[in-house]
Short mmCIF file of C-alpha atoms and ligand atoms in Angstrom, two decimals:
data_model
loop_
_atom_site.label_atom_id
_atom_site.label_comp_id
_atom_site.label_asym_id
_atom_site.label_seq_id
_atom_site.Cartn_x
_atom_site.Cartn_y
_atom_site.Cartn_z
CA MET L 1 137.87 -5.37 148.28
CA ARG L 2 137.83 -2.86 151.44
CA LEU L 3 139.20 -5.84 153.52
CA ILE L 4 141.28 -7.04 151.00
CA THR L 5 143.43 -4.01 150.85
CA ALA L 6 142.92 -3.84 154.41
CA THR L 7 144.77 -7.22 154.96
CA LEU L 8 147.44 -6.45 152.60
CA ALA L 9 148.34 -3.21 154.72
CA ALA L 10 147.53 -4.81 157.94
CA CYS L 11 150.09 -7.99 156.63
CA LEU L 12 152.43 -5.08 155.26
CA LEU L 13 152.37 -3.46 158.56
CA ALA L 14 152.68 -6.22 160.89
CA GLY L 15 154.44 -8.69 158.45
CA CYS L 16 151.57 -11.74 157.65
CA GLY L 17 154.78 -14.34 157.18
CA SER L 18 153.82 -17.59 155.89
CA HIS L 19 151.20 -18.81 158.37
CA SER L 20 147.61 -20.11 157.81
CA THR L 21 144.56 -17.18 158.33
CA GLN L 22 142.25 -20.02 159.08
CA PRO L 23 140.18 -18.07 161.51
CA PRO L 24 141.07 -19.08 165.07
CA GLN L 25 137.63 -20.24 166.65
CA GLU L 26 137.91 -18.30 169.87
CA ALA L 27 139.07 -14.62 169.53
CA GLU L 28 140.68 -13.63 172.49
CA GLY L 29 140.82 -10.02 173.01
CA THR L 30 139.84 -7.06 170.46
CA GLN L 31 143.09 -6.66 169.08
CA SER L 32 143.50 -10.11 168.53
CA GLN L 33 139.70 -9.68 166.66
CA ILE L 34 140.90 -7.19 164.56
CA GLU L 35 144.20 -8.62 163.75
CA ASN L 36 142.23 -12.05 163.15
CA SER L 37 139.72 -10.04 161.23
CA MET L 38 142.10 -8.14 158.99
CA GLN L 39 144.21 -11.59 157.72
CA GLN L 40 140.59 -13.58 156.79
CA LEU L 41 139.79 -13.38 153.13
CA GLY L 42 136.41 -11.54 152.64
CA VAL L 43 134.91 -14.98 151.56
CA VAL L 44 131.82 -16.97 152.33
CA PRO L 45 131.59 -20.02 152.86
CA TYR L 46 135.35 -19.59 154.02
CA PRO L 47 137.60 -21.61 152.35
CA THR L 48 139.33 -25.00 154.40
CA ASP L 49 142.64 -23.69 153.69
CA VAL L 50 143.76 -20.49 153.37
CA SER L 51 147.67 -19.90 153.65
CA THR L 52 148.79 -15.67 152.44
CA THR L 53 152.68 -15.38 152.16
CA GLY L 54 152.17 -11.46 152.71
CA GLY L 55 152.48 -10.12 149.21
CA GLN L 56 150.11 -8.60 146.52
CA TRP L 57 149.70 -8.66 142.95
CA THR L 58 148.00 -6.81 140.86
CA LEU L 59 145.64 -8.13 138.17
CA PRO L 60 146.62 -5.80 134.93
CA ALA L 61 143.83 -4.74 132.69
CA SER L 62 144.89 -7.49 130.30
CA VAL L 63 145.61 -11.12 130.80
CA GLN L 64 146.00 -14.18 128.81
CA LEU L 65 143.45 -17.27 129.84
CA LEU L 66 144.80 -20.65 129.30
CA ASN L 67 142.38 -23.41 130.13
CA SER L 68 142.30 -27.10 129.85
CA GLY L 69 138.68 -28.77 129.87
CA GLY L 70 137.04 -26.11 132.60
CA ASP L 71 134.33 -25.31 130.18
CA THR L 72 131.74 -23.73 132.24
CA ALA L 73 134.33 -22.22 134.82
CA LEU L 74 135.97 -20.50 131.80
CA LEU L 75 132.32 -18.73 131.09
CA ALA L 76 132.17 -17.72 134.32
CA LEU L 77 135.58 -16.91 134.36
CA GLN L 78 135.12 -14.59 130.86
CA GLU L 79 132.04 -13.10 132.48
CA LEU L 80 133.81 -11.58 135.37
CA LEU L 81 136.48 -10.54 134.05
CA SER L 82 134.42 -9.01 131.44
CA GLN L 83 131.99 -7.21 134.30
CA LEU L 84 135.70 -5.55 135.79
CA HIS L 85 136.78 -4.21 132.08
CA ILE L 86 139.57 -6.30 131.91
CA THR L 87 140.46 -8.23 128.89
CA GLN L 88 141.71 -11.40 127.49
CA ASP L 89 144.74 -11.12 125.46
CA PRO L 90 147.23 -14.08 124.64
CA THR L 91 150.08 -12.23 124.68
CA ALA L 92 149.82 -10.26 127.48
CA ALA L 93 152.55 -11.08 130.02
CA ALA L 94 150.05 -11.65 132.99
CA SER L 95 147.72 -15.29 133.04
CA ILE L 96 144.92 -17.34 134.33
CA GLU L 97 145.27 -20.31 134.16
CA LEU L 98 142.54 -23.21 134.89
CA SER L 99 143.97 -27.02 134.63
CA LEU L 100 142.14 -30.36 135.18
CA ILE L 101 144.35 -32.52 137.18
CA ASN L 102 144.14 -35.82 138.89
CA ASP L 103 143.97 -35.06 143.20
CA ASP L 104 142.24 -37.87 145.23
CA ALA L 105 142.70 -34.77 148.21
CA LEU L 106 140.31 -32.31 146.12
CA GLY L 107 137.52 -35.06 145.52
CA ALA L 108 134.28 -34.11 142.87
CA GLU L 109 134.48 -30.70 143.53
CA GLY L 110 137.38 -28.66 145.19
CA TYR L 111 139.67 -26.75 144.25
CA ARG L 112 143.32 -24.98 144.45
CA LEU L 113 143.49 -21.50 143.67
CA SER L 114 147.02 -19.60 143.72
CA ILE L 115 147.75 -16.22 143.90
CA ALA L 116 151.77 -15.00 142.73
CA ASP L 117 152.94 -13.47 139.76
CA GLY L 118 149.79 -14.96 137.93
CA ILE L 119 146.57 -16.75 139.11
CA SER L 120 146.17 -20.46 138.71
CA ILE L 121 143.43 -22.54 139.68
CA SER L 122 143.19 -26.64 139.65
CA ALA L 123 140.83 -29.23 139.99
CA ASN L 124 139.64 -32.64 139.14
CA THR L 125 136.51 -31.64 137.44
CA ASP L 126 134.83 -28.60 135.75
CA THR L 127 132.70 -27.99 138.90
CA GLY L 128 135.89 -27.84 141.45
CA LEU L 129 137.49 -25.23 138.58
CA PHE L 130 134.41 -23.48 138.83
CA TYR L 131 134.37 -22.51 142.56
CA ALA L 132 137.23 -21.70 142.30
CA VAL L 133 136.38 -18.94 139.76
CA GLN L 134 133.77 -18.24 142.72
CA THR L 135 135.88 -17.81 145.13
CA LEU L 136 137.93 -15.28 143.35
CA ARG L 137 134.93 -13.42 142.34
CA GLN L 138 134.12 -12.73 145.92
CA MET L 139 138.05 -11.69 146.44
CA LEU L 140 137.77 -8.84 143.39
CA PRO L 141 135.13 -5.84 144.19
CA ALA L 142 131.68 -6.47 142.09
CA SER L 143 132.17 -3.83 139.81
CA SER L 144 134.85 -2.04 137.40
CA GLU L 145 138.04 -0.34 139.77
CA ALA L 146 140.45 1.38 138.45
CA THR L 147 143.06 -1.41 140.14
CA TYR L 148 142.54 -4.84 141.17
CA GLN L 149 144.90 -6.01 143.92
CA LEU L 150 144.88 -9.49 145.41
CA PRO L 151 147.06 -11.03 148.64
CA THR L 152 149.40 -13.89 147.02
CA VAL L 153 147.53 -16.68 148.61
CA GLU L 154 147.54 -20.49 148.31
CA ILE L 155 143.76 -21.96 149.27
CA THR L 156 142.33 -25.25 148.85
CA ASP L 157 139.33 -26.15 149.38
CA THR L 158 137.02 -28.95 149.68
CA PRO L 159 133.40 -28.83 150.61
CA THR L 160 132.10 -30.30 154.07
CA TYR L 161 128.97 -31.81 152.60
CA PRO L 162 127.79 -32.64 149.17
CA TRP L 163 124.33 -31.73 149.52
CA ARG L 164 124.07 -28.14 150.15
CA GLY L 165 120.30 -26.64 149.58
CA ASN L 166 117.63 -24.73 149.21
CA MET L 167 113.95 -25.16 149.08
CA LEU L 168 111.81 -23.32 147.58
CA ASP L 169 108.12 -23.39 147.88
CA VAL L 170 106.55 -22.43 144.69
CA ALA L 171 103.64 -24.76 144.77
CA ARG L 172 101.39 -21.74 147.42
CA SER L 173 102.99 -19.05 145.55
CA PHE L 174 104.64 -19.29 142.28
CA LEU L 175 107.90 -17.89 141.73
CA PRO L 176 108.20 -16.91 137.59
CA VAL L 177 111.39 -18.70 135.55
CA GLU L 178 113.09 -15.30 135.68
CA TYR L 179 113.31 -15.19 139.32
CA VAL L 180 114.28 -19.01 140.06
CA LYS L 181 117.33 -18.16 137.18
CA ALA L 182 118.38 -15.43 139.03
CA HIS L 183 118.24 -17.44 142.04
CA ILE L 184 120.70 -20.31 140.60
CA ASP L 185 122.93 -17.18 140.15
CA ARG L 186 122.79 -16.32 143.26
CA MET L 187 122.81 -20.15 145.12
CA SER L 188 126.43 -20.25 142.34
CA LEU L 189 128.09 -17.47 144.26
CA PHE L 190 128.09 -18.55 147.71
CA LYS L 191 128.65 -23.07 145.98
CA LEU L 192 125.15 -23.94 146.92
CA ASN L 193 124.01 -26.80 144.72
CA ARG L 194 121.09 -28.11 145.56
CA LEU L 195 117.91 -25.95 144.53
CA HIS L 196 114.65 -28.20 145.93
CA LEU L 197 111.78 -27.66 144.01
CA HIS L 198 108.15 -27.87 146.19
CA LEU L 199 106.08 -28.41 142.91
CA SER L 200 102.80 -29.58 144.52
CA ASP L 201 100.70 -28.74 147.36
CA ASP L 202 97.28 -28.24 148.35
CA GLN L 203 97.11 -25.14 146.68
CA GLY L 204 98.62 -25.31 143.83
CA TRP L 205 100.41 -27.65 140.80
CA ARG L 206 103.31 -25.87 138.99
CA VAL L 207 104.77 -28.79 136.97
CA GLU L 208 103.18 -29.47 133.30
CA ILE L 209 102.65 -33.43 132.96
CA LYS L 210 101.45 -34.21 129.87
CA LYS L 211 99.11 -37.72 130.93
CA TYR L 212 97.24 -35.04 133.11
CA PRO L 213 96.86 -31.74 131.56
CA LYS L 214 94.10 -30.57 134.03
CA LEU L 215 96.87 -30.85 137.00
CA THR L 216 97.92 -27.92 135.76
CA GLU L 217 94.59 -26.04 134.35
CA ILE L 218 92.74 -26.60 137.13
CA GLY L 219 96.15 -27.04 139.87
CA GLY L 220 98.10 -24.61 138.41
CA ALA L 221 95.45 -21.63 138.19
CA SER L 222 95.09 -22.11 141.84
CA ALA L 223 97.03 -20.50 145.01
CA VAL L 224 97.37 -19.07 148.38
CA GLU L 225 95.29 -16.01 148.73
CA GLY L 226 96.99 -13.39 148.27
CA GLY L 227 99.75 -15.56 146.13
CA ARG L 228 101.00 -15.70 142.36
CA SER L 229 99.17 -18.82 140.54
CA GLY L 230 101.55 -19.65 137.48
CA PHE L 231 103.40 -23.15 136.44
CA TYR L 232 106.34 -24.38 134.27
CA SER L 233 105.73 -26.24 131.16
CA GLN L 234 107.80 -28.81 130.22
CA ALA L 235 109.93 -26.94 128.19
CA GLU L 236 110.49 -24.26 130.76
CA ILE L 237 112.05 -27.07 133.19
CA ARG L 238 113.81 -28.41 130.42
CA ASP L 239 115.57 -24.71 130.16
CA LEU L 240 115.60 -24.07 133.53
CA VAL L 241 117.59 -28.26 134.44
CA GLN L 242 119.94 -27.13 131.72
CA TYR L 243 120.76 -23.48 133.15
CA ALA L 244 121.54 -25.06 136.98
CA ALA L 245 123.59 -27.79 135.68
CA GLN L 246 125.88 -25.11 133.64
CA ARG L 247 126.02 -23.36 137.33
CA HIS L 248 126.70 -26.87 139.22
CA VAL L 249 123.03 -26.59 140.36
CA THR L 250 121.19 -29.79 140.88
CA LEU L 251 117.27 -29.27 140.74
CA VAL L 252 115.59 -31.32 142.86
CA PRO L 253 111.80 -31.65 142.46
CA GLU L 254 109.43 -32.49 144.63
CA ILE L 255 105.48 -33.94 144.07
CA ASP L 256 104.19 -34.32 147.92
CA LEU L 257 102.37 -36.95 148.33
CA PRO L 258 100.30 -38.99 149.33
CA GLY L 259 99.41 -35.18 151.52
CA HIS L 260 98.81 -31.66 150.68
CA THR L 261 97.21 -32.90 147.21
CA GLN L 262 94.30 -30.97 147.10
CA ALA L 263 95.55 -29.26 144.10
CA ALA L 264 95.58 -33.05 142.22
CA LEU L 265 92.68 -34.02 143.69
CA ALA L 266 90.67 -31.06 142.49
CA ALA L 267 92.29 -31.72 139.02
CA TYR L 268 90.91 -35.34 139.20
CA ASN L 269 88.53 -36.00 141.55
CA GLU L 270 88.71 -39.77 141.37
CA LEU L 271 92.01 -39.48 143.04
CA ALA L 272 89.97 -38.58 146.63
CA CYS L 273 87.67 -41.40 148.56
CA ASP L 274 84.41 -41.47 147.07
CA ASP L 275 83.52 -40.18 150.73
CA VAL L 276 85.10 -36.94 149.90
CA THR L 277 83.47 -33.40 149.77
CA ARG L 278 86.20 -31.74 149.20
CA LEU L 279 86.74 -31.48 145.79
CA GLY L 280 87.44 -27.92 144.77
CA THR L 281 90.57 -26.46 144.70
CA TYR L 282 91.94 -24.66 148.06
CA SER L 283 93.57 -21.02 148.82
CA GLY L 284 93.46 -21.45 152.74
CA LYS L 285 96.57 -21.96 154.86
CA GLU L 286 95.78 -24.74 156.85
CA VAL L 287 97.26 -28.34 156.45
CA GLY L 288 97.01 -31.64 157.15
CA PHE L 289 93.50 -32.03 154.95
CA SER L 290 93.77 -33.69 151.75
CA LYS L 291 95.48 -37.19 150.44
CA LEU L 292 95.04 -38.97 147.75
CA CYS L 293 92.94 -42.52 148.88
CA LEU L 294 95.04 -44.81 149.64
CA THR L 295 92.28 -47.59 149.92
CA LYS L 296 92.27 -46.83 146.05
CA PRO L 297 95.05 -48.30 145.16
CA ASP L 298 94.19 -49.45 141.73
CA VAL L 299 93.73 -45.68 140.73
CA ILE L 300 96.04 -43.88 143.14
CA TYR L 301 98.92 -46.08 142.37
CA PRO L 302 99.57 -46.13 138.37
CA TRP L 303 99.02 -42.16 138.78
CA VAL L 304 101.83 -42.05 140.87
CA GLU L 305 103.67 -43.92 138.52
CA ASP L 306 102.75 -41.70 135.48
CA VAL L 307 103.40 -38.81 137.12
CA LEU L 308 107.47 -39.55 138.53
CA SER L 309 107.62 -41.22 135.63
CA GLU L 310 107.29 -37.89 133.75
CA ILE L 311 109.23 -35.92 136.29
CA VAL L 312 112.34 -38.57 136.38
CA ASP L 313 112.18 -37.54 132.42
CA LEU L 314 112.51 -34.07 133.31
CA PHE L 315 114.64 -33.71 135.87
CA PRO L 316 118.72 -35.45 135.46
CA SER L 317 118.67 -35.13 139.79
CA ASP L 318 120.10 -39.04 141.37
CA TYR L 319 117.25 -37.91 143.86
CA ILE L 320 113.04 -37.22 143.59
CA HIS L 321 111.69 -36.35 146.32
CA ILE L 322 107.53 -37.44 147.17
CA GLY L 323 107.18 -35.59 150.08
CA GLY L 324 105.39 -37.38 152.59
CA ASP L 325 104.93 -34.79 155.70
CA GLU L 326 101.67 -34.45 157.08
CA ILE L 327 99.28 -37.39 156.84
CA LYS L 328 97.35 -39.33 159.27
CA ASP L 329 96.54 -42.97 157.51
CA PRO L 330 96.76 -46.53 158.36
CA LEU L 331 98.33 -47.01 155.06
CA TYR L 332 100.88 -44.33 154.76
CA PRO L 333 103.98 -47.01 155.60
CA GLU L 334 102.72 -48.93 152.63
CA PHE L 335 101.77 -46.13 150.42
CA ILE L 336 105.75 -44.40 150.79
CA ALA L 337 107.48 -47.48 150.83
CA ARG L 338 105.74 -47.85 147.44
CA ALA L 339 106.53 -44.86 145.81
CA ALA L 340 110.03 -44.94 146.80
CA GLY L 341 109.94 -48.60 145.14
CA ILE L 342 108.22 -46.34 142.00
CA VAL L 343 111.36 -44.32 142.10
CA ALA L 344 114.19 -47.10 142.68
CA ASP L 345 112.12 -48.41 139.69
CA LEU L 346 112.54 -45.29 137.66
CA GLY L 347 116.43 -45.52 138.38
CA ARG L 348 115.95 -43.20 140.85
CA THR L 349 116.64 -42.61 144.39
CA ALA L 350 113.40 -41.21 146.38
CA ILE L 351 113.58 -38.19 149.32
CA ALA L 352 110.55 -38.00 151.91
CA TRP L 353 110.11 -35.76 154.49
CA GLU L 354 110.85 -37.33 158.08
CA GLU L 355 107.52 -38.87 158.80
CA GLY L 356 108.25 -41.67 155.64
CA SER L 357 111.00 -43.18 158.36
CA VAL L 358 108.04 -45.32 159.28
CA ALA L 359 107.70 -46.96 156.05
CA ASP L 360 110.11 -49.82 155.30
CA ASN L 361 112.36 -48.52 153.07
CA GLU L 362 115.81 -49.31 151.44
CA PRO L 363 118.61 -47.27 153.34
CA ASP L 364 119.60 -45.24 150.53
CA VAL L 365 116.16 -43.46 150.90
CA LEU L 366 117.63 -39.93 151.99
CA LEU L 367 115.12 -38.58 154.95
CA GLN L 368 114.80 -34.77 155.25
CA LEU L 369 114.87 -33.61 158.92
CA TRP L 370 112.62 -30.90 159.23
CA ASN L 371 111.58 -31.01 162.95
CA ASP L 372 114.38 -30.28 165.60
CA LYS L 373 113.26 -32.87 168.54
CA TYR L 374 111.77 -35.53 165.78
CA ASP L 375 113.20 -38.97 166.76
CA ILE L 376 115.11 -40.35 163.94
CA GLN L 377 117.61 -42.43 165.74
CA PRO L 378 115.30 -45.98 164.29
CA ALA L 379 115.80 -44.56 161.27
CA LEU L 380 119.31 -43.48 161.34
CA GLU L 381 120.20 -47.20 163.09
CA ARG L 382 118.63 -48.37 159.94
CA GLY L 383 121.45 -46.96 157.54
CA HIS L 384 119.81 -43.67 156.38
CA LYS L 385 121.27 -40.21 155.93
CA LEU L 386 119.58 -37.33 156.42
CA ILE L 387 119.17 -33.89 154.93
CA LEU L 388 118.83 -31.22 157.72
CA SER L 389 116.20 -28.75 157.64
CA PRO L 390 115.64 -28.31 161.28
CA CYS L 391 113.39 -25.40 161.05
CA SER L 392 114.24 -23.71 164.07
CA TYR L 393 117.35 -23.23 162.18
CA THR L 394 116.46 -23.65 158.61
CA TYR L 395 112.65 -22.34 158.31
CA TYR L 396 113.72 -18.91 156.27
CA ASP L 397 109.66 -18.40 155.82
CA HIS L 398 110.23 -17.64 160.13
CA GLY L 399 111.28 -13.99 160.76
CA ASN L 400 114.59 -12.44 159.75
CA TYR L 401 113.58 -10.93 163.82
CA GLN L 402 110.87 -11.95 166.06
CA GLY L 403 107.84 -10.36 165.30
CA GLN L 404 108.75 -9.69 161.41
CA PRO L 405 105.23 -9.19 159.56
CA ASN L 406 104.13 -11.74 157.31
CA THR L 407 106.67 -14.49 158.86
CA TYR L 408 105.28 -17.76 160.40
CA ASP L 409 106.43 -18.43 163.83
CA TRP L 410 105.44 -21.73 164.75
CA CYS L 411 108.54 -23.43 165.33
CA ARG L 412 110.30 -20.48 166.72
CA LYS L 413 108.35 -17.84 168.38
CA GLU L 414 111.19 -15.07 168.12
CA GLY L 415 111.64 -16.13 164.56
CA VAL L 416 115.29 -17.44 162.76
CA PRO L 417 117.09 -14.13 162.69
CA LEU L 418 121.18 -14.70 161.25
CA GLN L 419 123.15 -15.44 164.42
CA ARG L 420 120.35 -18.19 164.98
CA ALA L 421 120.22 -19.97 161.89
CA TYR L 422 124.32 -20.20 162.17
CA SER L 423 124.36 -21.45 165.25
CA MET L 424 123.15 -24.98 164.45
CA ASP L 425 125.50 -27.52 165.18
CA THR L 426 124.90 -30.26 162.10
CA SER L 427 126.64 -32.41 163.93
CA LYS L 428 124.06 -33.24 166.36
CA PHE L 429 121.08 -34.34 164.26
CA GLY L 430 123.04 -37.46 162.98
CA ALA L 431 124.52 -38.61 159.72
CA ALA L 432 123.78 -36.37 156.86
CA VAL L 433 124.61 -35.79 152.96
CA GLY L 434 123.86 -31.90 154.08
CA ILE L 435 122.09 -28.99 155.12
CA GLU L 436 119.43 -27.51 153.35
CA SER L 437 116.75 -24.21 154.42
CA ALA L 438 113.56 -24.13 153.36
CA MET L 439 111.02 -20.71 152.49
CA TRP L 440 107.56 -21.71 152.42
CA SER L 441 105.27 -19.21 150.74
CA GLU L 442 102.13 -19.26 152.59
CA LEU L 443 102.85 -15.38 153.24
CA VAL L 444 105.61 -15.15 150.49
CA HIS L 445 104.16 -13.21 147.51
CA THR L 446 106.29 -11.47 145.76
CA ASP L 447 110.12 -11.45 144.62
CA ALA L 448 111.21 -9.01 147.13
CA THR L 449 109.37 -10.68 149.84
CA ALA L 450 111.61 -13.83 148.53
CA ASP L 451 114.71 -12.16 148.80
CA ASN L 452 114.20 -10.33 152.42
CA ARG L 453 113.41 -14.18 153.67
CA LEU L 454 116.27 -15.98 151.80
CA TRP L 455 118.91 -13.24 151.43
CA PRO L 456 121.25 -12.95 153.92
CA ARG L 457 120.39 -16.05 155.31
CA LEU L 458 121.25 -18.55 152.52
CA ALA L 459 124.68 -17.37 152.92
CA VAL L 460 124.62 -19.03 156.80
CA THR L 461 123.14 -22.71 154.59
CA ALA L 462 126.54 -21.74 152.40
CA GLU L 463 128.93 -21.64 155.08
CA LEU L 464 127.81 -24.59 157.29
CA GLY L 465 127.26 -26.97 153.73
CA TRP L 466 130.75 -26.37 152.82
CA SER L 467 133.26 -24.70 155.67
CA GLN L 468 135.02 -26.48 158.37
CA ALA L 469 133.01 -27.26 161.66
CA SER L 470 135.85 -26.00 163.30
CA ASP L 471 136.40 -22.66 161.40
CA LYS L 472 133.00 -21.59 162.69
CA ASN L 473 133.25 -17.94 164.12
CA TYR L 474 129.99 -15.63 163.90
CA GLU L 475 132.22 -12.21 164.39
CA GLN L 476 134.47 -13.24 161.75
CA PHE L 477 131.43 -14.62 159.41
CA THR L 478 129.62 -11.12 159.73
CA GLN L 479 132.53 -9.49 158.52
CA ARG L 480 132.89 -11.36 155.52
CA LEU L 481 129.74 -11.25 154.70
CA SER L 482 129.09 -7.61 155.05
CA ASN L 483 131.96 -7.18 152.88
CA LEU L 484 129.76 -8.54 149.97
CA GLN L 485 127.48 -6.42 150.39
CA ALA L 486 127.69 -5.11 146.87
CA HIS L 487 127.63 -9.06 145.17
CA LEU L 488 124.50 -9.10 146.66
CA ASP L 489 123.56 -5.29 145.40
CA ALA L 490 124.86 -6.52 141.83
CA LEU L 491 122.76 -9.14 141.56
CA ASN L 492 119.69 -6.86 142.70
CA ILE L 493 118.73 -9.01 145.79
CA HIS L 494 116.44 -7.10 148.04
CA TYR L 495 118.25 -8.31 150.88
CA TYR L 496 116.70 -7.26 154.87
CA PRO L 497 119.06 -5.51 155.91
CA GLU L 498 120.20 -7.34 158.80
CA PRO L 499 121.80 -5.22 162.09
CA ASP L 500 124.90 -7.83 162.81
CA LEU L 501 126.04 -6.86 159.28
CA GLY L 502 125.92 -2.98 159.57
CA TRP L 503 123.31 -3.16 156.60
C1 TNX X 601 105.29 -27.24 157.66
S1 TNX X 601 108.14 -28.39 157.04
C2 TNX X 601 104.96 -27.77 156.45
C3 TNX X 601 104.86 -26.93 155.08
C4 TNX X 601 104.81 -25.46 155.82
C5 TNX X 601 105.58 -24.99 156.69
C6 TNX X 601 105.23 -23.57 157.02
C7 TNX X 601 106.91 -29.66 155.96
C8 TNX X 601 107.71 -30.62 155.88
N1 TNX X 601 106.14 -28.72 156.00
O1 TNX X 601 103.67 -27.39 154.57
O2 TNX X 601 104.37 -24.56 154.39
O3 TNX X 601 105.34 -25.81 157.71
O4 TNX X 601 106.18 -23.05 157.72
#
């Protein structure tokens, strides 16, 4: 709000005229930097096209809402208005209008938001309308104030990538349902739309599978040393899926196969090769020691099929992640191709970590790149697309600063500070559906620590995933984001006090 007021003051003083206020790539000097920043809306991710007319409009204490079909958008708008103590009155002079239209330029997620002598929002879908409401939410204060002044503006906004995601490792250390719901709320404020849940690993199994109850009886009770155990029942998953859908977030489940499976082996010993002696649960931090016995196809494939069938029943996501990281076995490529085939037979498409690119997969299988320098070129040539998670930019289990206690630094010894995360050039990795940051949880054992690792860096994932690369400007990003501190506070986020934001 402060920035918006400053914007208006600057416009009123200097006369903004009717020109685009998209942030230019290079600010030329201190004076122009200040002017540029003052002309920006305090919105993250920055919208595609913003033009101000130099005026302002005061949102009155009571408005009428006109809605043609934006169900979740209407709910979000009503929630926003009630937080600001603005009442709805069908006879009020001022209106906020949500309209479903037909405009190819907006795609499935884009919207137009116009503020003149009222607010008019249009989009092809409820999703687009919902995102417009999120933009409006960021332009307004986080809690009620005496008056609400908005700049008169025309925004047209569409995302760069359809996949704007975050991965939570709930396997090493569990995150309770309440945390996941709060996380979905927070993601939606930034137009993030994929929540990848890493549901199984050596240290734990976190989703109820009816046919194999010991997975959660045994695997749900274990965790990494110092971490939390637990699991989601199928009823809880269904509730979460619905909660996420109402906020335009798709839950993408991962069952990590055929490595990272000690929790499953501990529950069902027959999945391990006969000479394996390590058959109990595991709470250390090593990786790459466990695997399903690939020479026992009659045992493991029916199990994989049963587990994935229940996963597909629970999660409506078009994509199901089958893991595939950190394992060496001559039968590995065959396993990945077969597991991806099982997913396809269930009517969905598989995602595998980058190593899965050695398998003979259909080109629609998505590959998730996690080592910056992995040679993914051959897979790109076969037509695969990527989810970009290069660890030196997107691994938020790495420090907010070099040497932050309880963070990893195996990928980048300086950690992944905000500015580093923002500096990722998404175009240099090849054809991508989008970007996803990851929070592994070997060292993240509480909600507050999770918040500290995720925020404010998740705002970077949002901006790189949504905004135009040509608008990228770290100074301006930090100015816009610092302006949103009250919004993060209102969401009760225990964010890292990032010095670049003055927090
Ligand atoms: C690598 S990235 C892993 C995870 C660890 C993470 C820790 C990937 C596919 N595998 O098993 O938790 O490093 O940063």
